[in-house]
Amino acid sequence: MFAHCCWSQDAEEAENILRDFGGSAAAASSELVPSLVASLASAAARSGPGAPGFEVRGTLHVPPDFTVRSADSLDSARSRCITLTNEEKAKEMQQLQIMIRDFVKEVLHGVLLDIVLEDGCLLTCRCSMDNRLTTVSLQVREIVRHIRLVDIQEICSGKELQNMNTTTPLDDLCVTFAMMNDQCVTFKFKTVAAREHFSTCMKVLRLACE
């Protein structure tokens, strides 16, 4: 299940993977529209209050020792010419693999995440992935929408969102999937740590599909 998400412990390869997280988001040539999210919101509105329509597994767990560097800190590190020793690179790679393994266990069962609607309101959905880790499924009531990882052009968070052209209101706690069909889905988290944890894990899984 997890074999295609593991890499060699070689220090140079570890550095390359972490460097990929720091790539800047490409500015969208056209405005990204959250149509997929709108269809989920319609399902919730039709159903009204009541049971969510799926088994609730809880919110995403953020490891207390989460230390994988975000794009912002990677840029800062590069500007100061900071380099890691081979031992430090291997340790970071091991931490990354453990974090991804635990993240995969959670999303295979499904977790509750908040998605941002076009008017800025939040809608709670069940987010899960298939056993091959190639597709993200978002469920509200009886409606399920699927997103193939290979269709995600960018996964953006923090300062990466500044160059994104979308009708969805964004802030520093958001992570946005920008897809090739000018669609987007934005998730909002309660803390920066939770945002970076989700963003980092999803970027790794997205890279593994290439």
PDB file of N, CA and C in Angstrom, residues 3 6 14 17 20 24 37 46 49 51 61 69 74 77 95 111 117 140 143 145 153 161 179 182 193-194 199-200 207:
ATOM      1  N   ALA A   3       4.283   1.291  -0.468  1.00  0.00           N
ATOM      2  CA  ALA A   3       5.602   1.095  -1.072  1.00  0.00           C
ATOM      3  C   ALA A   3       5.972   2.206  -2.029  1.00  0.00           C
ATOM      4  N   CYS A   6       7.744   5.484  -0.584  1.00  0.00           N
ATOM      5  CA  CYS A   6       9.007   5.417   0.138  1.00  0.00           C
ATOM      6  C   CYS A   6      10.155   5.692  -0.824  1.00  0.00           C
ATOM      7  N   ALA A  14      17.030  12.802  -0.486  1.00  0.00           N
ATOM      8  CA  ALA A  14      16.209  13.413   0.558  1.00  0.00           C
ATOM      9  C   ALA A  14      16.175  14.927   0.386  1.00  0.00           C
ATOM     10  N   ILE A  17      13.883  15.923  -2.541  1.00  0.00           N
ATOM     11  CA  ILE A  17      12.455  15.824  -2.241  1.00  0.00           C
ATOM     12  C   ILE A  17      12.010  17.000  -1.387  1.00  0.00           C
ATOM     13  N   ASP A  20      11.672  20.112  -3.379  1.00  0.00           N
ATOM     14  CA  ASP A  20      10.469  20.185  -4.197  1.00  0.00           C
ATOM     15  C   ASP A  20       9.315  20.833  -3.447  1.00  0.00           C
ATOM     16  N   SER A  24       7.749  27.403  -5.927  1.00  0.00           N
ATOM     17  CA  SER A  24       6.716  28.426  -5.900  1.00  0.00           C
ATOM     18  C   SER A  24       5.546  28.027  -6.761  1.00  0.00           C
ATOM     19  N   VAL A  37     -16.749  22.191  -5.068  1.00  0.00           N
ATOM     20  CA  VAL A  37     -17.165  22.499  -3.701  1.00  0.00           C
ATOM     21  C   VAL A  37     -18.618  22.960  -3.665  1.00  0.00           C
ATOM     22  N   ARG A  46     -29.628  20.756   0.708  1.00  0.00           N
ATOM     23  CA  ARG A  46     -30.833  19.951   0.449  1.00  0.00           C
ATOM     24  C   ARG A  46     -31.159  19.050   1.617  1.00  0.00           C
ATOM     25  N   PRO A  49     -30.113  20.048   8.488  1.00  0.00           N
ATOM     26  CA  PRO A  49     -29.387  19.571   9.666  1.00  0.00           C
ATOM     27  C   PRO A  49     -29.696  18.114   9.961  1.00  0.00           C
ATOM     28  N   ALA A  51     -27.836  13.979  10.826  1.00  0.00           N
ATOM     29  CA  ALA A  51     -26.663  13.114  10.763  1.00  0.00           C
ATOM     30  C   ALA A  51     -25.850  13.445   9.525  1.00  0.00           C
ATOM     31  N   HIS A  61      -4.970  14.317  12.710  1.00  0.00           N
ATOM     32  CA  HIS A  61      -4.010  14.436  13.809  1.00  0.00           C
ATOM     33  C   HIS A  61      -2.723  15.077  13.306  1.00  0.00           C
ATOM     34  N   ARG A  69      10.168  21.228   7.194  1.00  0.00           N
ATOM     35  CA  ARG A  69      10.192  22.638   6.845  1.00  0.00           C
ATOM     36  C   ARG A  69       9.179  22.981   5.760  1.00  0.00           C
ATOM     37  N   LEU A  74      12.086  26.861   4.024  1.00  0.00           N
ATOM     38  CA  LEU A  74      13.070  26.382   3.065  1.00  0.00           C
ATOM     39  C   LEU A  74      13.738  27.548   2.350  1.00  0.00           C
ATOM     40  N   ALA A  77      16.078  29.198   4.744  1.00  0.00           N
ATOM     41  CA  ALA A  77      17.278  28.398   4.957  1.00  0.00           C
ATOM     42  C   ALA A  77      18.250  28.560   3.793  1.00  0.00           C
ATOM     43  N   GLN A  95      11.895  11.005   9.486  1.00  0.00           N
ATOM     44  CA  GLN A  95      10.758  11.667  10.097  1.00  0.00           C
ATOM     45  C   GLN A  95       9.634  11.875   9.081  1.00  0.00           C
ATOM     46  N   VAL A 111     -11.107  11.372   7.269  1.00  0.00           N
ATOM     47  CA  VAL A 111     -11.041  12.374   8.332  1.00  0.00           C
ATOM     48  C   VAL A 111     -11.954  13.543   7.971  1.00  0.00           C
ATOM     49  N   LEU A 117     -16.133  27.658   1.050  1.00  0.00           N
ATOM     50  CA  LEU A 117     -17.069  27.958  -0.031  1.00  0.00           C
ATOM     51  C   LEU A 117     -16.743  29.320  -0.635  1.00  0.00           C
ATOM     52  N   VAL A 140     -20.050  14.811   1.292  1.00  0.00           N
ATOM     53  CA  VAL A 140     -21.024  15.537   2.107  1.00  0.00           C
ATOM     54  C   VAL A 140     -22.372  14.877   1.880  1.00  0.00           C
ATOM     55  N   ILE A 143     -23.477  12.823  -1.377  1.00  0.00           N
ATOM     56  CA  ILE A 143     -22.714  13.286  -2.533  1.00  0.00           C
ATOM     57  C   ILE A 143     -21.218  13.090  -2.296  1.00  0.00           C
ATOM     58  N   ARG A 145     -17.400  13.547  -4.307  1.00  0.00           N
ATOM     59  CA  ARG A 145     -16.641  14.051  -5.439  1.00  0.00           C
ATOM     60  C   ARG A 145     -15.209  13.516  -5.356  1.00  0.00           C
ATOM     61  N   GLN A 153      -2.630  20.378 -10.255  1.00  0.00           N
ATOM     62  CA  GLN A 153      -1.479  21.069 -10.829  1.00  0.00           C
ATOM     63  C   GLN A 153      -0.584  21.671  -9.751  1.00  0.00           C
ATOM     64  N   LEU A 161      -0.099  31.189  -1.799  1.00  0.00           N
ATOM     65  CA  LEU A 161      -1.452  31.539  -2.239  1.00  0.00           C
ATOM     66  C   LEU A 161      -1.541  32.942  -2.826  1.00  0.00           C
ATOM     67  N   MET A 179      -6.412  22.670  -9.875  1.00  0.00           N
ATOM     68  CA  MET A 179      -6.456  21.576 -10.834  1.00  0.00           C
ATOM     69  C   MET A 179      -6.334  22.065 -12.263  1.00  0.00           C
ATOM     70  N   ASP A 182      -9.082  24.248 -14.363  1.00  0.00           N
ATOM     71  CA  ASP A 182      -9.439  25.546 -13.781  1.00  0.00           C
ATOM     72  C   ASP A 182     -10.410  25.420 -12.607  1.00  0.00           C
ATOM     73  N   ALA A 193       0.439  24.890  11.896  1.00  0.00           N
ATOM     74  CA  ALA A 193       1.036  23.554  11.944  1.00  0.00           C
ATOM     75  C   ALA A 193       0.153  22.537  11.236  1.00  0.00           C
ATOM     76  N   ALA A 194      -1.155  22.606  11.473  1.00  0.00           N
ATOM     77  CA  ALA A 194      -2.086  21.684  10.813  1.00  0.00           C
ATOM     78  C   ALA A 194      -2.093  21.917   9.310  1.00  0.00           C
ATOM     79  N   SER A 199      -0.519  20.016   3.958  1.00  0.00           N
ATOM     80  CA  SER A 199       0.071  20.424   2.694  1.00  0.00           C
ATOM     81  C   SER A 199       1.297  19.580   2.354  1.00  0.00           C
ATOM     82  N   THR A 200       2.174  19.380   3.334  1.00  0.00           N
ATOM     83  CA  THR A 200       3.396  18.606   3.102  1.00  0.00           C
ATOM     84  C   THR A 200       3.073  17.169   2.721  1.00  0.00           C
ATOM     85  N   LEU A 207       3.639  13.906  -5.540  1.00  0.00           N
ATOM     86  CA  LEU A 207       4.899  13.601  -6.218  1.00  0.00           C
ATOM     87  C   LEU A 207       5.049  12.114  -6.493  1.00  0.00           C
TER      88      LEU A 207
END
